[in-house]
Short mmCIF file of C-alpha atoms in Angstrom, two decimals:
data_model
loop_
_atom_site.label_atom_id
_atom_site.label_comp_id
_atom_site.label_asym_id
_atom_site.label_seq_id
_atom_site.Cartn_x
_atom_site.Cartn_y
_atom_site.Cartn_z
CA UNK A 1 97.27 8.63 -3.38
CA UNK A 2 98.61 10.36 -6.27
CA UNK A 3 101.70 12.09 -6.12
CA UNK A 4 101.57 15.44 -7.70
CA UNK A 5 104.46 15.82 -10.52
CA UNK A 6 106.10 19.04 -11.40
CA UNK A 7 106.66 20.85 -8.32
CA UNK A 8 109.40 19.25 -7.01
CA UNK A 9 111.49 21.50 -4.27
CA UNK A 10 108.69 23.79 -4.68
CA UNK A 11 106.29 25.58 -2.74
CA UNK A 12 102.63 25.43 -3.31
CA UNK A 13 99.85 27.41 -1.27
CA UNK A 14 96.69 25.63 -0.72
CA UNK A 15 93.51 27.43 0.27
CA UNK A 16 90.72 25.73 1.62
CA UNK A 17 91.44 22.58 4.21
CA UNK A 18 88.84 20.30 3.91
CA UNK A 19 88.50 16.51 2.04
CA UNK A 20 90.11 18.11 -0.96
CA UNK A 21 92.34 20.70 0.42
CA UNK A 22 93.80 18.11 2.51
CA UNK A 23 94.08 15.28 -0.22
CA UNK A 24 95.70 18.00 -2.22
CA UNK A 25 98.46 18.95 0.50
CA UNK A 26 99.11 15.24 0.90
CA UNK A 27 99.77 14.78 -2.56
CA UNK A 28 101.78 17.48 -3.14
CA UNK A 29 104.15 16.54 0.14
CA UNK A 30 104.34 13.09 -1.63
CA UNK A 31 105.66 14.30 -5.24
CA UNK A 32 108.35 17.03 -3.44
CA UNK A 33 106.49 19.74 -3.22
CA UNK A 34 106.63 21.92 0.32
CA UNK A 35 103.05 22.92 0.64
CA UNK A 36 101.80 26.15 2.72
CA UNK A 37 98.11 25.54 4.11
CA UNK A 38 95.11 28.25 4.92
CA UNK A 39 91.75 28.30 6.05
CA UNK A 40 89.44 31.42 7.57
CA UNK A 41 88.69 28.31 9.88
CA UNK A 42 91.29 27.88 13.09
CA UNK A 43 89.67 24.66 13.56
CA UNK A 44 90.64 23.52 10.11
CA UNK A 45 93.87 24.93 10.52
CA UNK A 46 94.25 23.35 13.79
CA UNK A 47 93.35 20.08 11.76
CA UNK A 48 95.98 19.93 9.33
CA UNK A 49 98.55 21.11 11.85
CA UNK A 50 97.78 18.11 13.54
CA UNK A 51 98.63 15.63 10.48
CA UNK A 52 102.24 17.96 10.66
CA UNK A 53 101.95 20.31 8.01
CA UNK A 54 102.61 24.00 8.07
CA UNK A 55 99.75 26.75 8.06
CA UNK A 56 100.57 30.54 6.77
CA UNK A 57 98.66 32.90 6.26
CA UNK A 58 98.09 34.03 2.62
CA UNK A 59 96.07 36.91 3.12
CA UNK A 60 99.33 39.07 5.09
CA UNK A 61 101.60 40.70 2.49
CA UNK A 62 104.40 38.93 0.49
CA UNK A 63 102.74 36.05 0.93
CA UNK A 64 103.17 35.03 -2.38
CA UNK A 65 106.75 35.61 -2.43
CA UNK A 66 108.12 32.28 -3.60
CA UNK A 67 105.34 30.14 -4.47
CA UNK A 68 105.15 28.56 -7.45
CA UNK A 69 101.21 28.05 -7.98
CA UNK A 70 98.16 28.14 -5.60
CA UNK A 71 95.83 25.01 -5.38
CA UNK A 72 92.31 26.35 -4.09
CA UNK A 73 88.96 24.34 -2.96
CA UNK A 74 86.05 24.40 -5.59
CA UNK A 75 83.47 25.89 -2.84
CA UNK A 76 85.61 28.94 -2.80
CA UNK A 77 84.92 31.91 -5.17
CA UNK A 78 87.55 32.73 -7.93
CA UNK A 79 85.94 35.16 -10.23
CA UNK A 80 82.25 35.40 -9.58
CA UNK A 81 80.57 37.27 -7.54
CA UNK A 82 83.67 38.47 -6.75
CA UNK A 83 87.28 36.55 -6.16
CA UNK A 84 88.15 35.69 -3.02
CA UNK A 85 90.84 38.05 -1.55
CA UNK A 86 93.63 35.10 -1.09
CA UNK A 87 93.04 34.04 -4.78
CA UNK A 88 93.06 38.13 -5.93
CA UNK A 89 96.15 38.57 -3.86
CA UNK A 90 97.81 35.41 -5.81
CA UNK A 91 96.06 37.05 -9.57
CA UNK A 92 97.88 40.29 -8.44
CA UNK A 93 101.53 38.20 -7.85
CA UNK A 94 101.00 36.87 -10.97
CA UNK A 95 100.92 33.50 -9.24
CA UNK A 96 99.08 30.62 -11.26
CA UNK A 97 95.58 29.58 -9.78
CA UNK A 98 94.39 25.69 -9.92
CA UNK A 99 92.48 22.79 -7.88
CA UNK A 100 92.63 19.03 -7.31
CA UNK A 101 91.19 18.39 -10.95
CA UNK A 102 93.69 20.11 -12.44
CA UNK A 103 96.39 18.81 -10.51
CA UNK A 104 95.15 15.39 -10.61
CA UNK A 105 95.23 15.78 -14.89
CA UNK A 106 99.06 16.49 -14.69
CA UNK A 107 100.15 13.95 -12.33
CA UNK A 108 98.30 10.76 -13.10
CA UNK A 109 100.32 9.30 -15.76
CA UNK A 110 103.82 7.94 -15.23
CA UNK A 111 105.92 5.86 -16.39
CA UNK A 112 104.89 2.66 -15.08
CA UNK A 113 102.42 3.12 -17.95
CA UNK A 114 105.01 2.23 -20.34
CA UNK A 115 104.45 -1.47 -18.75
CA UNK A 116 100.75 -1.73 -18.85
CA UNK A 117 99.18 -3.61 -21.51
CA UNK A 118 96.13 -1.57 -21.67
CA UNK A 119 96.38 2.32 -21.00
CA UNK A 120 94.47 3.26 -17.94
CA UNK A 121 91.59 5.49 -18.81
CA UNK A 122 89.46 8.52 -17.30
CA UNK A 123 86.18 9.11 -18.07
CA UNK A 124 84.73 12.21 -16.67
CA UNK A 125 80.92 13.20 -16.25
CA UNK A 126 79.57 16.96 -15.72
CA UNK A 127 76.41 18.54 -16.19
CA UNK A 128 73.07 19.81 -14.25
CA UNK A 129 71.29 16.87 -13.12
CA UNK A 130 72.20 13.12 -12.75
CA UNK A 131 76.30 13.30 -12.52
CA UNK A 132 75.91 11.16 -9.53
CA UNK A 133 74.05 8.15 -10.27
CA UNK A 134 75.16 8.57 -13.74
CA UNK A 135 79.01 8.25 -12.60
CA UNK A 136 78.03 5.73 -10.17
CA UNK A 137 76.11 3.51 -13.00
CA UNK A 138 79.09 3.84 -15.08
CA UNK A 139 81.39 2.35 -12.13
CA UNK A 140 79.02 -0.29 -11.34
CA UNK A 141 78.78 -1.02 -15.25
CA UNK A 142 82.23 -1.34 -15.15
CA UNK A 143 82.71 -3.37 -11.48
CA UNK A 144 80.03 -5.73 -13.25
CA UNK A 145 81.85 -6.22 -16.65
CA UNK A 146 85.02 -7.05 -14.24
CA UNK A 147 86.97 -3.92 -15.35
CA UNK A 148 88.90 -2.69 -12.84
CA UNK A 149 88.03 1.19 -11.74
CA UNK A 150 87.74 3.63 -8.91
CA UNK A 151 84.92 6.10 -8.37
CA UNK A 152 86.16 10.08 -7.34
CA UNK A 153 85.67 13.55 -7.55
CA UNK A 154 82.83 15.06 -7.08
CA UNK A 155 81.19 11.88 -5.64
CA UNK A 156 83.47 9.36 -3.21
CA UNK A 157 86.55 10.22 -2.71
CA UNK A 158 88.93 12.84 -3.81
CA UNK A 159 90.88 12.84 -7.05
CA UNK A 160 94.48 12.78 -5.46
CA UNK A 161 93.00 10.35 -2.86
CA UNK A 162 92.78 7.24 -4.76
CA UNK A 163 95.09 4.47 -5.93
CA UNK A 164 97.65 5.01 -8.72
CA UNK A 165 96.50 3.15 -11.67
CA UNK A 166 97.26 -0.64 -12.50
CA UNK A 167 96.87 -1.62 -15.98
CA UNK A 168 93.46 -1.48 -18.03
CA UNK A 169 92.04 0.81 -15.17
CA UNK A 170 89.17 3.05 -15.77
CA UNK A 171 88.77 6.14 -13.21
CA UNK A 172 85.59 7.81 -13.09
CA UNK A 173 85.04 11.67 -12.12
CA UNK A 174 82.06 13.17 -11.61
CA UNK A 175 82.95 17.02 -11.69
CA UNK A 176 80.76 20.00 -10.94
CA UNK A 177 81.18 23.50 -12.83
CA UNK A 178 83.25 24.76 -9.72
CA UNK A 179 85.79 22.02 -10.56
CA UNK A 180 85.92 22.31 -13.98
CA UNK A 181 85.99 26.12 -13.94
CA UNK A 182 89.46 26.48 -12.69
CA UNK A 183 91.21 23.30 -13.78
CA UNK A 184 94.37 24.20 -15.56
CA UNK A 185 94.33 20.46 -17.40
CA UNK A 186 91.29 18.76 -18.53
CA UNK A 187 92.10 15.44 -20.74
CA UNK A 188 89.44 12.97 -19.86
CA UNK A 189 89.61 10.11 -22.41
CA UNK A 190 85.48 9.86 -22.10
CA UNK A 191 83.39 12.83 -21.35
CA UNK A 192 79.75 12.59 -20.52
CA UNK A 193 77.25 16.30 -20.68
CA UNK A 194 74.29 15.31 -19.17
CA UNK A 195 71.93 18.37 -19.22
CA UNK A 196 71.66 21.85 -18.45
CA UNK A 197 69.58 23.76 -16.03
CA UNK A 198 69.90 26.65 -14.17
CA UNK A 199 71.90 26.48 -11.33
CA UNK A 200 74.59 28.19 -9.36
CA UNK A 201 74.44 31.34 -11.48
CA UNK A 202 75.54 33.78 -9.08
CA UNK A 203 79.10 31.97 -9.28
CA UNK A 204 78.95 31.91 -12.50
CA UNK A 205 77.79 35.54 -13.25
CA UNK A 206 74.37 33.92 -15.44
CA UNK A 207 73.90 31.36 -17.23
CA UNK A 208 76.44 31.68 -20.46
CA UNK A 209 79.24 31.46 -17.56
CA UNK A 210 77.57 28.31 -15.98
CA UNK A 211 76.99 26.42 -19.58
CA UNK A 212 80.98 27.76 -20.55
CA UNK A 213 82.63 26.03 -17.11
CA UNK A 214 80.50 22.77 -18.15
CA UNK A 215 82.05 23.31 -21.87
CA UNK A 216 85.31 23.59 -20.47
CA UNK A 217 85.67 19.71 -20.15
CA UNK A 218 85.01 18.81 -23.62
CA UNK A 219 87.12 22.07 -25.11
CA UNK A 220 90.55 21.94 -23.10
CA UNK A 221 91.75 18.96 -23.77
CA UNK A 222 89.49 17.27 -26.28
CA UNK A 223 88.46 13.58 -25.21
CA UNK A 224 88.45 10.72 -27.18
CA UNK A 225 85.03 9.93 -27.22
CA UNK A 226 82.34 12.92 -26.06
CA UNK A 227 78.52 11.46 -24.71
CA UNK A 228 76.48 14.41 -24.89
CA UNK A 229 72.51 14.69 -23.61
CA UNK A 230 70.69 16.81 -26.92
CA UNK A 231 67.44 17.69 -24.78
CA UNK A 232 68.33 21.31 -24.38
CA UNK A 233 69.95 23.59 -26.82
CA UNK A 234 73.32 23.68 -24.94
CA UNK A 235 73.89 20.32 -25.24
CA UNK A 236 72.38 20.17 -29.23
CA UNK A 237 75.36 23.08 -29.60
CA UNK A 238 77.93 21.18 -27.63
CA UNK A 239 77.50 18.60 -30.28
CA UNK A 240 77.40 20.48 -33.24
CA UNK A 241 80.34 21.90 -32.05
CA UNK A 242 82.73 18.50 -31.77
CA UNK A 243 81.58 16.83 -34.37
CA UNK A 244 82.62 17.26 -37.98
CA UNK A 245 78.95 16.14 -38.66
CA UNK A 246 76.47 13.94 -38.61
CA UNK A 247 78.27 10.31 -39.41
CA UNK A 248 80.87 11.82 -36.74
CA UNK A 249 80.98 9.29 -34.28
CA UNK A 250 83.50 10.24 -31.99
CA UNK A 251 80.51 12.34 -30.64
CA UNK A 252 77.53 9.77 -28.82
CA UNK A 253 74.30 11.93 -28.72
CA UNK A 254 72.15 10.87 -26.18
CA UNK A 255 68.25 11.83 -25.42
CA UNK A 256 65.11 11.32 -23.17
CA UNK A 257 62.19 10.79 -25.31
CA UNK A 258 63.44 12.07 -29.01
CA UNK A 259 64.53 9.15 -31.38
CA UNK A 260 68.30 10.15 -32.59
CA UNK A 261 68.41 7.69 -35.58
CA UNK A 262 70.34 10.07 -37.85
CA UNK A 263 73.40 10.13 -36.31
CA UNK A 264 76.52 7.93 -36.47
CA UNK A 265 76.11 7.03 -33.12
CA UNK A 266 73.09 7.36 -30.77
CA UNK A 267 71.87 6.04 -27.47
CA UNK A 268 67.81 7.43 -26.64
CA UNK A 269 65.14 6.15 -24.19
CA UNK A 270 61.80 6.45 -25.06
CA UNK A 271 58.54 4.82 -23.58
CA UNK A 272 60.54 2.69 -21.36
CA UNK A 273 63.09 1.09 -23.79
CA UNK A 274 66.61 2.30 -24.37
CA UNK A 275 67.92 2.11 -27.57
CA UNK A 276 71.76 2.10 -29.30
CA UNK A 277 71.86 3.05 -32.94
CA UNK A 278 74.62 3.14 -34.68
CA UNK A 279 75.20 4.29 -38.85
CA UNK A 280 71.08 3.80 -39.19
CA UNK A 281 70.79 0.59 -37.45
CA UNK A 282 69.39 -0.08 -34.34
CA UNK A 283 72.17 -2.38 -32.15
CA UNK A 284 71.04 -2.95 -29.50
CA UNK A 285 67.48 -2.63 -26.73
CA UNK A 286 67.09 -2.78 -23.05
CA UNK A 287 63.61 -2.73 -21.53
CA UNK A 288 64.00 -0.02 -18.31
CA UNK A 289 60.48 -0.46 -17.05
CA UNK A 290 61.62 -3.06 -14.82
CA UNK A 291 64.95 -1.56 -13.38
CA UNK A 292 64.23 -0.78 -9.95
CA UNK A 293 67.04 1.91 -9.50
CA UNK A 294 66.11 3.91 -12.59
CA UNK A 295 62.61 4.81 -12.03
CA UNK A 296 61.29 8.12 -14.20
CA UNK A 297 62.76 9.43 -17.67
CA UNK A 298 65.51 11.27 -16.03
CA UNK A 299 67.21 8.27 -14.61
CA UNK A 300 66.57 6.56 -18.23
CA UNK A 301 68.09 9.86 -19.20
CA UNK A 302 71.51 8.73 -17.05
CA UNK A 303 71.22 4.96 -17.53
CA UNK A 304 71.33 6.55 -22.06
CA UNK A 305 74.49 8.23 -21.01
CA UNK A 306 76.39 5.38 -18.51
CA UNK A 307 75.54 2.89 -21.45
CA UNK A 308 77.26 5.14 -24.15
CA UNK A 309 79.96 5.60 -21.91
CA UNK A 310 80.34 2.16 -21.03
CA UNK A 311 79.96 1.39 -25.17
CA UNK A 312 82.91 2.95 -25.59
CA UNK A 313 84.85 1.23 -23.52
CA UNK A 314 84.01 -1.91 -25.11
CA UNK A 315 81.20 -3.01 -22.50
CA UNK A 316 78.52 -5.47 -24.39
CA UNK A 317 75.19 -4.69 -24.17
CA UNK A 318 73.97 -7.70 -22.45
CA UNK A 319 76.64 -6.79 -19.64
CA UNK A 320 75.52 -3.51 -19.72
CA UNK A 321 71.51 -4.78 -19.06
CA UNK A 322 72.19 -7.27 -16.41
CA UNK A 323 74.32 -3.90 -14.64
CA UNK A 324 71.62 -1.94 -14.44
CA UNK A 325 69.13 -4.93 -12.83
CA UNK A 326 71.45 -4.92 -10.44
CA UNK A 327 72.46 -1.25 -9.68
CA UNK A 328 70.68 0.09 -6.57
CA UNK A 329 70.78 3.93 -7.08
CA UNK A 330 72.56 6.38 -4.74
CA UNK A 331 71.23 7.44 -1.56
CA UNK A 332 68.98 10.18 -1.52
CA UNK A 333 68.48 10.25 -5.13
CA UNK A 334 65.17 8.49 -6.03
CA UNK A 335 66.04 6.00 -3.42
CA UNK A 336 63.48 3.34 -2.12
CA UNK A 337 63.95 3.64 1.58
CA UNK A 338 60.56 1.14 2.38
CA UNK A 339 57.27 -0.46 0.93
CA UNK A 340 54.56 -1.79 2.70
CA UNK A 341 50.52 -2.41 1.73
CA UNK A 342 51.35 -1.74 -1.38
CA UNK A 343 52.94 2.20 -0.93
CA UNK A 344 56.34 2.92 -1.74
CA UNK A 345 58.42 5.25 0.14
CA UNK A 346 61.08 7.01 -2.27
CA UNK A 347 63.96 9.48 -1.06
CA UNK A 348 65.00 12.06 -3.68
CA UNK A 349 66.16 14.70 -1.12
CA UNK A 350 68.78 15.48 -3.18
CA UNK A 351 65.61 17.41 -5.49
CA UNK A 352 66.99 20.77 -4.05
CA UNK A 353 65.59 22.93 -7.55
CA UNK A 354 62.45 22.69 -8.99
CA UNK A 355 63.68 21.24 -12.31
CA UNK A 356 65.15 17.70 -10.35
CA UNK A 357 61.84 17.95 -8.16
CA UNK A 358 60.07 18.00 -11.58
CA UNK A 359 61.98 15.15 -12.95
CA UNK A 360 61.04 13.20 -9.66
CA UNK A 361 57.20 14.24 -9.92
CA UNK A 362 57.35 13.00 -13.56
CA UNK A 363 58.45 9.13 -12.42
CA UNK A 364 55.56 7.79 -10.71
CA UNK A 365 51.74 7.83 -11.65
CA UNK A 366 50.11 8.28 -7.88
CA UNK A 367 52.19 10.54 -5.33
CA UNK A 368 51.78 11.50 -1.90
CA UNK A 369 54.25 14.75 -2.32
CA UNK A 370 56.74 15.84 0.75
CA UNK A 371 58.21 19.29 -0.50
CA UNK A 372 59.85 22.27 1.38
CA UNK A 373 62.43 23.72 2.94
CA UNK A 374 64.46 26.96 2.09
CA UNK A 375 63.02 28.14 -1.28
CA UNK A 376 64.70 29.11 -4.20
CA UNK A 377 64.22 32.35 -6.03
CA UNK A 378 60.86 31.38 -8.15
CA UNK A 379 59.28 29.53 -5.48
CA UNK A 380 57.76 26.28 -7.42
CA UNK A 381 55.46 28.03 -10.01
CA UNK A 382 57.46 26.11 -12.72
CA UNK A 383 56.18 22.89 -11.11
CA UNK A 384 52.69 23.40 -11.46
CA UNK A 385 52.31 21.62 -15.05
CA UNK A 386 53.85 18.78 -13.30
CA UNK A 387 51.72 18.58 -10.17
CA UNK A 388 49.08 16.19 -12.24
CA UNK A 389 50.50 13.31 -10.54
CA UNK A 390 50.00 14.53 -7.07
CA UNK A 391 47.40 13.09 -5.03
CA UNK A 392 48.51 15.68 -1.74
CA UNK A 393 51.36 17.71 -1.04
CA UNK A 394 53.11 17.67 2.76
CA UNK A 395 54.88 20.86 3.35
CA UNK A 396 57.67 21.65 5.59
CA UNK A 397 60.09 23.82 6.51
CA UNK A 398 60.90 27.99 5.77
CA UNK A 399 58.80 27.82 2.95
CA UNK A 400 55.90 25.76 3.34
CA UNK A 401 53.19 28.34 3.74
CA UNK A 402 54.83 30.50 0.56
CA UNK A 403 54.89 27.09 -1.02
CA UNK A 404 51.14 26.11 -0.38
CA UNK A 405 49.94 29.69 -2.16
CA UNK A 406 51.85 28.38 -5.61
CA UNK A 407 50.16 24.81 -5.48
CA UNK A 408 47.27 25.76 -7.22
CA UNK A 409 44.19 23.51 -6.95
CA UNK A 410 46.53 20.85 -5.28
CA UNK A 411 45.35 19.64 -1.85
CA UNK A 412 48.24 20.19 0.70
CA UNK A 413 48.68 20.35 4.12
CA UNK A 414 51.11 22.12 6.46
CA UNK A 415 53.20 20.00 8.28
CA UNK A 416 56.03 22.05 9.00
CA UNK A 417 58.27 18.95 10.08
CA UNK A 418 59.74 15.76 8.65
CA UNK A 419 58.14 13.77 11.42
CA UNK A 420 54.62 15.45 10.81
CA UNK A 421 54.84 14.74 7.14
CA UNK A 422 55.86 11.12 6.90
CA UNK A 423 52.91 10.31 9.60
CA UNK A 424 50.42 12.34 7.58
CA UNK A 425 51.42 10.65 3.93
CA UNK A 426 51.43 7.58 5.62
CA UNK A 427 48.28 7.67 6.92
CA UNK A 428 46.53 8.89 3.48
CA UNK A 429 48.35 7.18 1.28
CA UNK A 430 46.61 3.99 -0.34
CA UNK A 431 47.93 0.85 -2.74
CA UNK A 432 50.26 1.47 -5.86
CA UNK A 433 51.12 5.79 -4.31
CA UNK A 434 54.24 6.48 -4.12
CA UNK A 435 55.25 8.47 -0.41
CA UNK A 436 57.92 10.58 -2.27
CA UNK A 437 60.10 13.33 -0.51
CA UNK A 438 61.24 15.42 -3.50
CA UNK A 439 62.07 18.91 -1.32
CA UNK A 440 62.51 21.50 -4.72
CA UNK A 441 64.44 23.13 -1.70
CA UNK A 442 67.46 23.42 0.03
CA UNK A 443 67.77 22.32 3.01
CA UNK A 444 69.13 24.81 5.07
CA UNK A 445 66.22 25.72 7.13
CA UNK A 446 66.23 22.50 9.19
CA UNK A 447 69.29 20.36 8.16
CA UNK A 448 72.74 21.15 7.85
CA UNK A 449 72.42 19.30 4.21
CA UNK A 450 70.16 17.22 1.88
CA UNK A 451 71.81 14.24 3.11
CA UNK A 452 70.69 14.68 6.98
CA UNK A 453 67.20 15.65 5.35
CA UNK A 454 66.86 12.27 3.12
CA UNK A 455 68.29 10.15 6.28
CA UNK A 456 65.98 12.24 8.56
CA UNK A 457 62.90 10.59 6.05
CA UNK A 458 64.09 7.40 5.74
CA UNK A 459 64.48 7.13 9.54
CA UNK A 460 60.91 8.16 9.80
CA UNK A 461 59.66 6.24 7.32
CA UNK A 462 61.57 2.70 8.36
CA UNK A 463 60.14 3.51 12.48
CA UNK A 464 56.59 3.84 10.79
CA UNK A 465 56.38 0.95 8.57
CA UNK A 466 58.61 -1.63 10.95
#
């Protein structure tokens, strides 16, 4: 745990009780602080009263009265599409508004630091597409190289929730916009911008309030070192914007299929092989064809970014290679769950917008394509230029049907359920396909969330193929 410094004797209203609202009350009982819990839910208030602590509710007048700050949960609204009436109440009081990241920013050093040898380190990772396996790859770089480091935010555990730091440590966030919206302190030593895509607009009131929470990482606090994916014009902006120019390499530019050999410093991937340039040299090369856990250019994408991340920290290259051999993805996110005659059976539920289902449909030459659920506004039209890949699509859920009229000249077939899908791929799908549930949908319909979906498949899959 990490006790949260600065609000000693003080008390601090927390809104939202679940794995981070309750790490955060924890941590704020350690460093001093008398925290007052809330949740809409009685069942989550009933839950915290159990571990001792003291509900009250914020939304009753004068609540505020007293408190020094209020720590809120990243799921709940603070501006966009409208505030939530517990945060507008505390706006009104003139009571400062924060969340775990922030918290976590302001509390993590102390001054057993002055002993260390080596300065612990954070390295944070935000963006569209591929935080996850790229913040993962980065701690498995780093568990590989024999660096010691924990794995939190956004992915794992929560930020208060893990160890305090011994010396040389490197902690690895991955943080959504909702976290890094809020947060009062952002000082990440290393921070990673993967992509952009649209995504959670409605929170963000469009899509110049979704790219400016992202920015918010690499603005606050300025990091040391900044990794930033150039493939869309946010991220070629981002990078104009922290460097001082091109032989600036404090910022890493990383790509997906455009050489960057111009720059200072540069990691791209293109046809395969990754490759670190640095002043007009090329360093260093990995071959990715053969890494089983980054199949398709958007996990060469993320294995560009966890290598300049890792570079930066002082990780060698070769380390860096025999890593990635090693690294077995995250569940659910272009996961092998089975093979057998020859088919593989790949688990990407975590696909839930058509421009990560695109990125999945782009990473194998012969699919057998399980897709549906609850549609997004936009259907899958945007997929069609992709679809050349797809042998036959198995549709499921709310919007199969609606999904079947934007296929195009694509065979499909309506299966309507998990089970009924697997068994028909299965049963059509020859040597070298690839059986590949990619949903460009949430999951909603039938699944309480993408991660009962994807175990849902893989349970069918592994009871088919023994």
């Amino acid at each position: 745990m990490i006790p949260v410094q600065g609000y000693e004797g003080r008390k601090v209203a927390v809104l939202g009780l679940g794995r981070s609202g309750l790490a955060t009350a924890r941590a704020l009982l350690a460093g001093g602080a008398e925290p007052l819990l809330w949740d809409d839910s009685p069942e989550s208030r009933a839950k915290a009263e159990a571990e001792g602590f003291s509900c009250t509710d914020l939304t009753r007048a004068q609540a505020f009265d007293g408190v020094a700050a209020l720590i809120t949960s990243p799921g709940i609204p603070h501006l966009y599409p409208a505030p939530n009436k517990v945060i507008a109440r505390a706006y009104e009081a003139g009571v400062p508004v924060d969340n775990d990241i922030g918290l976590f920013f302001r509390s993590f050093a102390t001054p057993d630091w002055d002993n260390f040898e080596t300065a612990p380190r954070v390295v944070c990772v935000t963006g569209s597409n591929g935080k996850s396996t790229t913040t993962a790859l980065i701690h498995h770089i780093l568990e590989v190289a024999g660096r010691p480091t924990q794995m939190a935010g956004n992915i794992g555990r929560g930020v208060l929730d893990i160890d305090p730091a011994v010396d040389g440590e490197v902690v690895v966030l991955e943080l959504s916009s909702y976290q890094t919206d809020l947060a009062r302190a952002l000082t990440p030593d290393v921070a990673v911008f993967t992509n952009l895509s649209p995504d959670h607009l409605d929170r963000h009131n469009g899509m110049g309030g979704y790219f400016a929470a992202k920015r918010r990482l690499f603005a606050e606090g300025g990091p040391d070192r900044a990794v930033i994916g150039v493939d869309e014009v946010e991220g070629r902006y981002l990078a104009g914007q922290l460097a001082e120019g091109a032989a600036d390499d404090r910022v890493i530019r990383i790509s997906s299929g455009t050489k960057l050999e111009e720059f200072a410093w540069s990691v791209f991937a293109r046809k395969g092989f990754l490759a670190e340039w640095r002043r007009g040299k090329q360093v260093a090369s990995i071959d990715l064809r053969g890494v089983a856990g980054l199949p398709g250019a958007h996990n060469h994408q993320n294995a560009c970014a966890a290598y300049a991340a890792c570079r930066s920290l002082g990780v060698g290259p070769k380390l860096i290679e025999q890593a990635f051999h090693s690294f077995a993805g995250l569940p659910h996110r272009s996961q092998t769950v089975g093979e057998k005659a020859g088919v593989r059976f790949v688990n990407d539920s975590k696909a839930t917008n058509v421009d990560s289902a695109a990125k999945a449909l782009q990473a194998f030459p012969r699919i057998r394509w399980i897709a549906g659920g609850m549609g997004k506004d936009g259907g899958i039209k945007a997929l069609v230029p992709h679809l050349g890949s797809v042998a036959k699509a198995y549709l499921i859920g709310h919007s199969a049907r609606d999904f079947a009229l934007e296929l195009g000249a694509t065979p499909y077939e309506i299966c309507e359920t998990m089970e009924r899908a697997v068994a028909a791929a299965t049963r059509d799908a020859q040597a070298g396909e690839v059986v590949l549930l990619a949903p460009a949908a949430a999951s909603f319909d039938q699944y309480p969330n993408f991660e009962k979906r994807g175990e849902d498949f893989t349970a069918r899959v592994q009871a088919l193929i023994g």
